[in-house]
GROMACS .gro file of C-alpha atoms in nm:
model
  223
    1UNK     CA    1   9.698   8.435   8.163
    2UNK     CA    2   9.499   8.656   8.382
    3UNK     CA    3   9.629   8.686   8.732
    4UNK     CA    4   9.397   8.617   9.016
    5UNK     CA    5   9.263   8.793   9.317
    6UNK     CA    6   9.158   8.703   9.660
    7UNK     CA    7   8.958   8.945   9.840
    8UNK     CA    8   8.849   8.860  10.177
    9UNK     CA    9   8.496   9.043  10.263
   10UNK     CA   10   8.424   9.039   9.889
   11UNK     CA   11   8.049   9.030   9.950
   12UNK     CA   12   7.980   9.425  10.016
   13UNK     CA   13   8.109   9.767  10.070
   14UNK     CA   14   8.466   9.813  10.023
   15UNK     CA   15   8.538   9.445   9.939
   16UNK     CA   16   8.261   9.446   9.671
   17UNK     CA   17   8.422   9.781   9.502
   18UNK     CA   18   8.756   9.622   9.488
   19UNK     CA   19   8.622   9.334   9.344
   20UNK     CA   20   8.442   9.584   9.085
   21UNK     CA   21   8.751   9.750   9.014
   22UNK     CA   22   9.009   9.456   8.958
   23UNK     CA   23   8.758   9.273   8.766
   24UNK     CA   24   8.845   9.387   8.417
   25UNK     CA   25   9.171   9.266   8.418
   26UNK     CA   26   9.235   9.007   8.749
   27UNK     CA   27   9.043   8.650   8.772
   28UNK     CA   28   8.858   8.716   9.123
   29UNK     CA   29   8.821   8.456   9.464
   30UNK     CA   30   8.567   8.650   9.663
   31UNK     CA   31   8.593   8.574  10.040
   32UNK     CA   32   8.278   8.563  10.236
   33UNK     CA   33   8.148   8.367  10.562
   34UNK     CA   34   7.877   8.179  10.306
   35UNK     CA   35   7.824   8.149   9.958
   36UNK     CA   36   7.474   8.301   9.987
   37UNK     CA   37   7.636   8.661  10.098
   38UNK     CA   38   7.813   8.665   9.805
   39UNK     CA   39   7.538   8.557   9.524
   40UNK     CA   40   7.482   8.909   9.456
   41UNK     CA   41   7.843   9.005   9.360
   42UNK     CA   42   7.914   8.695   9.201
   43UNK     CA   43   7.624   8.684   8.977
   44UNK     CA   44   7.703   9.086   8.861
   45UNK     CA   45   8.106   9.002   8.779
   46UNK     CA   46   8.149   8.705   8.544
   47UNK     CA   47   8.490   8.711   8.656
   48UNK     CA   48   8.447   8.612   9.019
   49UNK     CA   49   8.422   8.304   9.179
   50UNK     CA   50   8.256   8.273   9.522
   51UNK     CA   51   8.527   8.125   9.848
   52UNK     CA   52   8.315   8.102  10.125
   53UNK     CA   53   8.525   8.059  10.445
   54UNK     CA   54   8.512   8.167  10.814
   55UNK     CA   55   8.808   8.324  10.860
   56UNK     CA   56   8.817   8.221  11.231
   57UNK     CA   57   8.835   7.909  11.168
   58UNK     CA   58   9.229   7.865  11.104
   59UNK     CA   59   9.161   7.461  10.987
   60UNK     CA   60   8.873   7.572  10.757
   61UNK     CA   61   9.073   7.836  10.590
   62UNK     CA   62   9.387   7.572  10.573
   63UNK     CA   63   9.208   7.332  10.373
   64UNK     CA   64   9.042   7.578  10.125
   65UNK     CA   65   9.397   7.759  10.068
   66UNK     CA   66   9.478   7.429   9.975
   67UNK     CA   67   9.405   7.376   9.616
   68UNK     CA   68   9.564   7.767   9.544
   69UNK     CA   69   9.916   7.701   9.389
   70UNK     CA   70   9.955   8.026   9.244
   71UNK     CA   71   9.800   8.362   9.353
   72UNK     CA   72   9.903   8.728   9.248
   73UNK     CA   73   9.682   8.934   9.466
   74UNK     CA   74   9.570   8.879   9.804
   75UNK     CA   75   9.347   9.162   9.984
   76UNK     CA   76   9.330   9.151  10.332
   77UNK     CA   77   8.929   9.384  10.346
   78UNK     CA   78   8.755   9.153  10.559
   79UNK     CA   79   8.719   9.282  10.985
   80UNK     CA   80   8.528   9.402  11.255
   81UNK     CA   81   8.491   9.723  11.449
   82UNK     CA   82   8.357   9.844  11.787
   83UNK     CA   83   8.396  10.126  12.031
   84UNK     CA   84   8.482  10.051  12.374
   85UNK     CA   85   8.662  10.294  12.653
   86UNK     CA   86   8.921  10.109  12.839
   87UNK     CA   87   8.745  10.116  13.138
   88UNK     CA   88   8.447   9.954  13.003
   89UNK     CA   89   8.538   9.782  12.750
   90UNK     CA   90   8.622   9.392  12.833
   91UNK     CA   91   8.881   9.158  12.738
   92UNK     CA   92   8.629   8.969  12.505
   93UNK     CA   93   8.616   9.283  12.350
   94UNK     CA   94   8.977   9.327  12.227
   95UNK     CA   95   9.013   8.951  12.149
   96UNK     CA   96   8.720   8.993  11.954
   97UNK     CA   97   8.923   9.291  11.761
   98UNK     CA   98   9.263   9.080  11.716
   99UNK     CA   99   9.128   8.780  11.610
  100UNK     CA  100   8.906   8.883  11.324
  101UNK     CA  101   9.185   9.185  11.240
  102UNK     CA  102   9.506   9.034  11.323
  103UNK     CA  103   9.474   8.682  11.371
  104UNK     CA  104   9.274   8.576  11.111
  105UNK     CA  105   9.496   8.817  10.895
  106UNK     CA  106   9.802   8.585  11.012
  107UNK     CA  107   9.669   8.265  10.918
  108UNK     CA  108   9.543   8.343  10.594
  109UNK     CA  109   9.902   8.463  10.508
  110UNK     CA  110  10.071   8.166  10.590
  111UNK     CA  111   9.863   7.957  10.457
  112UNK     CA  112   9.896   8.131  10.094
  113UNK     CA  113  10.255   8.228  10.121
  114UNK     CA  114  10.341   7.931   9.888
  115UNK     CA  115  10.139   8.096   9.628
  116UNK     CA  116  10.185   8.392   9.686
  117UNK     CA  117  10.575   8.326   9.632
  118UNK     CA  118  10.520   8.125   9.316
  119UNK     CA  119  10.391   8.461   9.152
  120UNK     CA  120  10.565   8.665   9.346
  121UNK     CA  121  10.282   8.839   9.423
  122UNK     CA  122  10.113   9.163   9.592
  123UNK     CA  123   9.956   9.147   9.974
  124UNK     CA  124   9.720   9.410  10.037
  125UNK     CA  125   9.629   9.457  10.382
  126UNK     CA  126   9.287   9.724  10.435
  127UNK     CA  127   9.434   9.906  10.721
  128UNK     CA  128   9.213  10.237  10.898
  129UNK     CA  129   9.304  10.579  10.998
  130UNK     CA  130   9.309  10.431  11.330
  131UNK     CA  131   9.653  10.237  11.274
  132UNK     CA  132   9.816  10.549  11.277
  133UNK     CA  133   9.653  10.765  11.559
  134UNK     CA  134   9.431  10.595  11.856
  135UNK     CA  135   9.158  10.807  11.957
  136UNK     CA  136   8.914  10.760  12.286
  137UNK     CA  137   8.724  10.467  12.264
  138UNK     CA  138   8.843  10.326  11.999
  139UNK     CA  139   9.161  10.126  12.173
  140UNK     CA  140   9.064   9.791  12.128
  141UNK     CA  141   8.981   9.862  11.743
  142UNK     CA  142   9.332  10.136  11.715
  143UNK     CA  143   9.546   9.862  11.868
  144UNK     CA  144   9.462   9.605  11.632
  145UNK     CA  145   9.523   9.784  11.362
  146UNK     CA  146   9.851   9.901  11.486
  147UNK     CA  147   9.930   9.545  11.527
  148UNK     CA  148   9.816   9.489  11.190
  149UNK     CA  149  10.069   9.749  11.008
  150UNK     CA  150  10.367   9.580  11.224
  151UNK     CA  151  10.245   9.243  11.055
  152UNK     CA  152  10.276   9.429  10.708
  153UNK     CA  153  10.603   9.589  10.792
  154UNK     CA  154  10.756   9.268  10.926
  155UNK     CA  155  10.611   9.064  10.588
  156UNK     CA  156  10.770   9.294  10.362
  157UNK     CA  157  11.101   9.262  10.489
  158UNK     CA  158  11.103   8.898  10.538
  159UNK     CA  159  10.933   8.848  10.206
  160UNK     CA  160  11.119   9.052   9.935
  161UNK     CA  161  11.048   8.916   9.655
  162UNK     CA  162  10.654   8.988   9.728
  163UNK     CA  163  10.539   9.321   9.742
  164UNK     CA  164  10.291   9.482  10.061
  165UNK     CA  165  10.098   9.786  10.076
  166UNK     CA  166   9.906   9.878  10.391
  167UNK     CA  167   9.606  10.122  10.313
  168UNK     CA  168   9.478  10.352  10.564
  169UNK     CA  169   9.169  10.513  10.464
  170UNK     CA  170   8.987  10.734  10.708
  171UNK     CA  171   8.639  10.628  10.698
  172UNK     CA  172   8.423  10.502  10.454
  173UNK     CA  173   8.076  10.499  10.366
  174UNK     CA  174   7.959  10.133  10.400
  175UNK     CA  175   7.704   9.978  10.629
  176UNK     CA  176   7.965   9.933  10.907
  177UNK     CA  177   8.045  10.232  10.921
  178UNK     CA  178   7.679  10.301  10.969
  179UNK     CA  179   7.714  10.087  11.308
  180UNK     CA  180   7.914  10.247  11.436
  181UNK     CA  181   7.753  10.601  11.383
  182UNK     CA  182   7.485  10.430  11.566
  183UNK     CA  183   7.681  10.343  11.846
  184UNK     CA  184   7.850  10.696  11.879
  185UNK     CA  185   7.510  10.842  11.858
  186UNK     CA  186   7.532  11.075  11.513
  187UNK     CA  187   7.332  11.152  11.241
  188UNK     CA  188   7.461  10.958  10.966
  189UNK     CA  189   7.584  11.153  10.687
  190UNK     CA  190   7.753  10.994  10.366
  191UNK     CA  191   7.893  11.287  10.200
  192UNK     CA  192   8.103  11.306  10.501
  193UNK     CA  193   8.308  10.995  10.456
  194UNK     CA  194   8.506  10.846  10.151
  195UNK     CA  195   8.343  10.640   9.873
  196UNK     CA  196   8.440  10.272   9.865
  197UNK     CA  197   8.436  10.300   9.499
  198UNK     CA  198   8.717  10.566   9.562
  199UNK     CA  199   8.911  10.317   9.805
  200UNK     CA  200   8.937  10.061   9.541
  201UNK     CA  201   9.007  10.247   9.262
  202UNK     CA  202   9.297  10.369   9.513
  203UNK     CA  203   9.357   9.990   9.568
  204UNK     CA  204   9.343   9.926   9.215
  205UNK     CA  205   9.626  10.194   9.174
  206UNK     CA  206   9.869  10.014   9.406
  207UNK     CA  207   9.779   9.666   9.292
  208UNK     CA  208   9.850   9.797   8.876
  209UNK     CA  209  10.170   9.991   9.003
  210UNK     CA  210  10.435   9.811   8.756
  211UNK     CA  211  10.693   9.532   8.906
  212UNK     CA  212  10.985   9.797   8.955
  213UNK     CA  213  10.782   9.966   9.237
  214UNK     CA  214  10.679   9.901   9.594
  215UNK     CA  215  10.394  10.061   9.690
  216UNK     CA  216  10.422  10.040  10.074
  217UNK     CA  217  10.189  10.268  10.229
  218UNK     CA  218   9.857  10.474  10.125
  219UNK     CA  219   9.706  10.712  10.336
  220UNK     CA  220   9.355  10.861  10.182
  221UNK     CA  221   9.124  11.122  10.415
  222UNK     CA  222   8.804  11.234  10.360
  223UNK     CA  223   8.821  11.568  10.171
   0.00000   0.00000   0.00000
Protein backbone atom coordinates (compact mmCIF):
# COMPACT_ATOMS: atom_id res chain seq x y z
CA UNK A 1 0.00 0.00 0.00
CA UNK A 2 1.10 3.40 -0.94
CA UNK A 3 1.44 5.78 1.94
CA UNK A 4 -0.35 9.04 1.78
CA UNK A 5 0.46 12.69 1.92
CA UNK A 6 -1.14 15.78 3.16
CA UNK A 7 0.18 18.93 1.95
CA UNK A 8 -1.37 22.00 3.12
CA UNK A 9 -1.03 24.92 0.31
CA UNK A 10 -0.90 22.15 -2.30
CA UNK A 11 -2.39 24.42 -4.95
CA UNK A 12 0.95 26.43 -6.10
CA UNK A 13 4.53 27.24 -5.60
CA UNK A 14 6.27 25.28 -3.10
CA UNK A 15 3.22 23.18 -2.09
CA UNK A 16 2.54 22.28 -5.77
CA UNK A 17 6.41 21.06 -6.21
CA UNK A 18 6.15 18.90 -3.22
CA UNK A 19 3.16 17.51 -4.39
CA UNK A 20 5.13 16.94 -7.85
CA UNK A 21 7.86 15.35 -6.16
CA UNK A 22 6.11 12.81 -3.67
CA UNK A 23 3.73 11.89 -6.30
CA UNK A 24 5.50 8.90 -7.77
CA UNK A 25 5.54 7.01 -4.86
CA UNK A 26 2.99 8.71 -1.92
CA UNK A 27 -1.03 8.80 -2.46
CA UNK A 28 -1.47 12.79 -2.20
CA UNK A 29 -4.41 15.06 -0.01
CA UNK A 30 -3.74 18.48 -1.44
CA UNK A 31 -4.78 21.27 1.01
CA UNK A 32 -6.23 24.37 -0.42
CA UNK A 33 -8.88 27.14 0.78
CA UNK A 34 -11.30 25.77 -2.33
CA UNK A 35 -11.36 23.05 -4.58
CA UNK A 36 -11.24 25.39 -7.61
CA UNK A 37 -7.45 26.57 -6.57
CA UNK A 38 -6.45 23.30 -6.75
CA UNK A 39 -8.11 21.97 -10.23
CA UNK A 40 -4.97 22.68 -11.90
CA UNK A 41 -2.69 20.43 -9.77
CA UNK A 42 -5.13 17.88 -9.30
CA UNK A 43 -6.01 17.38 -12.83
CA UNK A 44 -1.86 17.18 -13.80
CA UNK A 45 -1.11 14.33 -10.81
CA UNK A 46 -3.45 11.33 -11.02
CA UNK A 47 -2.30 10.65 -7.69
CA UNK A 48 -3.79 13.59 -5.81
CA UNK A 49 -6.92 14.16 -4.40
CA UNK A 50 -8.18 17.72 -3.79
CA UNK A 51 -8.96 18.71 0.51
CA UNK A 52 -10.25 21.96 0.38
CA UNK A 53 -10.25 23.49 3.91
CA UNK A 54 -9.72 26.92 5.56
CA UNK A 55 -7.27 26.35 7.81
CA UNK A 56 -8.61 29.09 10.15
CA UNK A 57 -11.37 27.59 10.70
CA UNK A 58 -10.30 25.05 13.63
CA UNK A 59 -14.16 23.25 13.42
CA UNK A 60 -13.89 23.04 9.58
CA UNK A 61 -10.54 21.45 9.64
CA UNK A 62 -11.84 19.05 12.71
CA UNK A 63 -14.49 17.56 10.76
CA UNK A 64 -12.52 16.99 7.49
CA UNK A 65 -9.51 15.34 9.59
CA UNK A 66 -12.17 13.24 10.53
CA UNK A 67 -12.51 10.46 8.12
CA UNK A 68 -8.24 10.21 8.05
CA UNK A 69 -7.42 7.05 10.20
CA UNK A 70 -4.10 6.59 8.94
CA UNK A 71 -1.66 9.19 7.48
CA UNK A 72 2.22 8.88 6.84
CA UNK A 73 3.09 12.33 5.76
CA UNK A 74 1.80 15.52 6.83
CA UNK A 75 3.43 18.88 5.34
CA UNK A 76 2.86 21.83 7.12
CA UNK A 77 3.58 24.52 3.42
CA UNK A 78 0.57 26.46 3.74
CA UNK A 79 1.16 30.54 5.45
CA UNK A 80 1.29 34.04 5.10
CA UNK A 81 3.91 36.75 5.09
CA UNK A 82 4.17 40.54 5.56
CA UNK A 83 6.65 43.19 6.51
CA UNK A 84 5.87 45.41 9.25
CA UNK A 85 8.45 47.57 11.63
CA UNK A 86 7.44 47.34 15.17
CA UNK A 87 6.54 50.69 15.37
CA UNK A 88 4.13 50.53 12.63
CA UNK A 89 3.14 47.50 12.40
CA UNK A 90 -0.27 46.67 14.47
CA UNK A 91 -1.41 43.98 16.59
CA UNK A 92 -3.79 42.71 13.77
CA UNK A 93 -0.75 42.38 12.06
CA UNK A 94 1.09 39.76 14.18
CA UNK A 95 -2.19 37.87 14.95
CA UNK A 96 -2.62 37.76 11.44
CA UNK A 97 1.09 36.05 11.30
CA UNK A 98 0.40 33.44 14.30
CA UNK A 99 -2.75 32.35 13.35
CA UNK A 100 -2.25 31.33 9.77
CA UNK A 101 1.63 30.16 10.82
CA UNK A 102 1.28 28.89 14.21
CA UNK A 103 -2.15 28.43 15.07
CA UNK A 104 -3.55 26.93 12.31
CA UNK A 105 -0.28 24.76 12.33
CA UNK A 106 -1.47 23.61 15.99
CA UNK A 107 -4.81 22.55 15.18
CA UNK A 108 -4.17 20.68 12.21
CA UNK A 109 -1.68 18.59 14.34
CA UNK A 110 -3.92 17.62 16.86
CA UNK A 111 -6.45 16.91 14.97
CA UNK A 112 -4.30 14.23 12.84
CA UNK A 113 -2.16 13.02 15.64
CA UNK A 114 -4.34 9.82 15.78
CA UNK A 115 -3.24 9.10 12.34
CA UNK A 116 -0.39 10.21 12.30
CA UNK A 117 0.45 7.71 15.31
CA UNK A 118 -1.26 4.77 13.63
CA UNK A 119 1.59 4.98 10.89
CA UNK A 120 3.88 6.35 12.85
CA UNK A 121 4.40 8.83 10.57
CA UNK A 122 6.61 11.97 9.36
CA UNK A 123 5.47 15.85 10.21
CA UNK A 124 6.99 18.25 8.03
CA UNK A 125 6.71 21.69 9.05
CA UNK A 126 7.91 24.52 5.95
CA UNK A 127 9.79 26.71 8.25
CA UNK A 128 11.88 30.19 6.64
CA UNK A 129 15.25 31.56 7.08
CA UNK A 130 13.52 33.88 9.29
CA UNK A 131 13.02 31.21 12.22
CA UNK A 132 16.49 31.35 12.79
CA UNK A 133 17.59 35.08 12.50
CA UNK A 134 14.88 38.13 12.74
CA UNK A 135 15.76 40.88 10.59
CA UNK A 136 14.09 44.64 10.53
CA UNK A 137 10.71 44.53 9.60
CA UNK A 138 10.13 41.36 9.44
CA UNK A 139 9.21 40.71 13.43
CA UNK A 140 5.81 39.84 13.22
CA UNK A 141 6.61 37.25 10.28
CA UNK A 142 10.44 36.12 12.29
CA UNK A 143 8.48 35.59 15.50
CA UNK A 144 6.07 33.30 14.16
CA UNK A 145 8.25 31.27 12.75
CA UNK A 146 10.37 31.06 15.77
CA UNK A 147 7.30 30.02 17.50
CA UNK A 148 6.76 27.60 14.88
CA UNK A 149 10.28 25.62 15.29
CA UNK A 150 9.52 25.51 19.27
CA UNK A 151 6.15 23.73 18.19
CA UNK A 152 8.38 21.23 16.10
CA UNK A 153 10.94 20.82 18.80
CA UNK A 154 8.36 20.29 21.53
CA UNK A 155 6.33 17.59 19.01
CA UNK A 156 9.30 15.61 18.51
CA UNK A 157 10.03 15.00 21.93
CA UNK A 158 6.61 14.35 23.10
CA UNK A 159 5.91 12.26 20.04
CA UNK A 160 8.78 9.70 19.57
CA UNK A 161 7.58 7.32 17.80
CA UNK A 162 6.76 10.02 14.86
CA UNK A 163 9.42 11.63 13.21
CA UNK A 164 9.67 15.93 12.56
CA UNK A 165 11.78 17.84 10.36
CA UNK A 166 11.60 21.64 10.31
CA UNK A 167 12.87 23.12 6.89
CA UNK A 168 14.27 26.47 6.67
CA UNK A 169 14.77 27.58 3.25
CA UNK A 170 15.89 31.11 2.58
CA UNK A 171 13.68 32.37 -0.01
CA UNK A 172 12.03 31.03 -2.77
CA UNK A 173 10.85 31.94 -6.03
CA UNK A 174 7.01 31.74 -5.89
CA UNK A 175 4.40 34.41 -6.32
CA UNK A 176 4.59 35.35 -2.60
CA UNK A 177 7.64 35.94 -2.61
CA UNK A 178 6.92 38.29 -5.45
CA UNK A 179 4.68 40.32 -2.80
CA UNK A 180 6.73 40.89 -0.89
CA UNK A 181 9.50 42.23 -3.33
CA UNK A 182 6.74 44.54 -4.07
CA UNK A 183 6.32 45.68 -0.76
CA UNK A 184 10.16 46.16 -0.07
CA UNK A 185 10.33 48.02 -3.27
CA UNK A 186 12.96 45.72 -5.54
CA UNK A 187 13.27 44.63 -8.81
CA UNK A 188 12.24 41.18 -8.80
CA UNK A 189 14.80 38.82 -9.81
CA UNK A 190 14.30 34.90 -9.81
CA UNK A 191 17.71 33.68 -10.31
CA UNK A 192 18.29 35.24 -7.02
CA UNK A 193 16.18 33.00 -4.87
CA UNK A 194 15.85 29.09 -4.59
CA UNK A 195 13.68 26.98 -6.91
CA UNK A 196 10.62 25.40 -5.28
CA UNK A 197 11.29 22.45 -7.37
CA UNK A 198 14.68 22.39 -5.42
CA UNK A 199 12.78 22.77 -1.93
CA UNK A 200 10.80 19.73 -2.54
CA UNK A 201 13.09 17.61 -3.95
CA UNK A 202 14.98 18.65 -0.55
CA UNK A 203 11.61 17.74 1.15
CA UNK A 204 11.37 14.69 -0.72
CA UNK A 205 14.91 13.77 0.67
CA UNK A 206 13.84 14.02 4.32
CA UNK A 207 10.43 12.51 3.82
CA UNK A 208 12.36 9.08 1.81
CA UNK A 209 15.16 9.16 4.60
CA UNK A 210 14.72 5.33 5.82
CA UNK A 211 12.88 4.56 9.39
CA UNK A 212 16.32 4.32 11.35
CA UNK A 213 16.85 8.12 10.85
CA UNK A 214 15.46 11.39 12.12
CA UNK A 215 15.83 14.01 9.97
CA UNK A 216 15.30 17.00 12.33
CA UNK A 217 16.41 20.06 10.76
CA UNK A 218 17.25 21.37 7.03
CA UNK A 219 18.68 24.52 6.39
CA UNK A 220 18.99 25.34 2.37
CA UNK A 221 20.32 29.13 1.15
CA UNK A 222 20.28 30.52 -1.99
CA UNK A 223 23.65 29.81 -3.69
Amino acid sequence: MRPTALITGGGRGLGAAIARDLAPDHDLLLGGRTEQSLGTIVAELPAATPWPVDLLDHDAVAAACSGIDRLDVLVHNAGVASLGTVADSDVAQWREMFDANVFAVVALTRALLPALRAANGHVVLINSGSGLNAKARWGAYAASKFALRAFGDALRQEEPDLRVTSVHPGRIDTDMQRAIVAEEGGEYRPERFLSPATVAQAVGQAIRTPADAHPTEIVLRPR
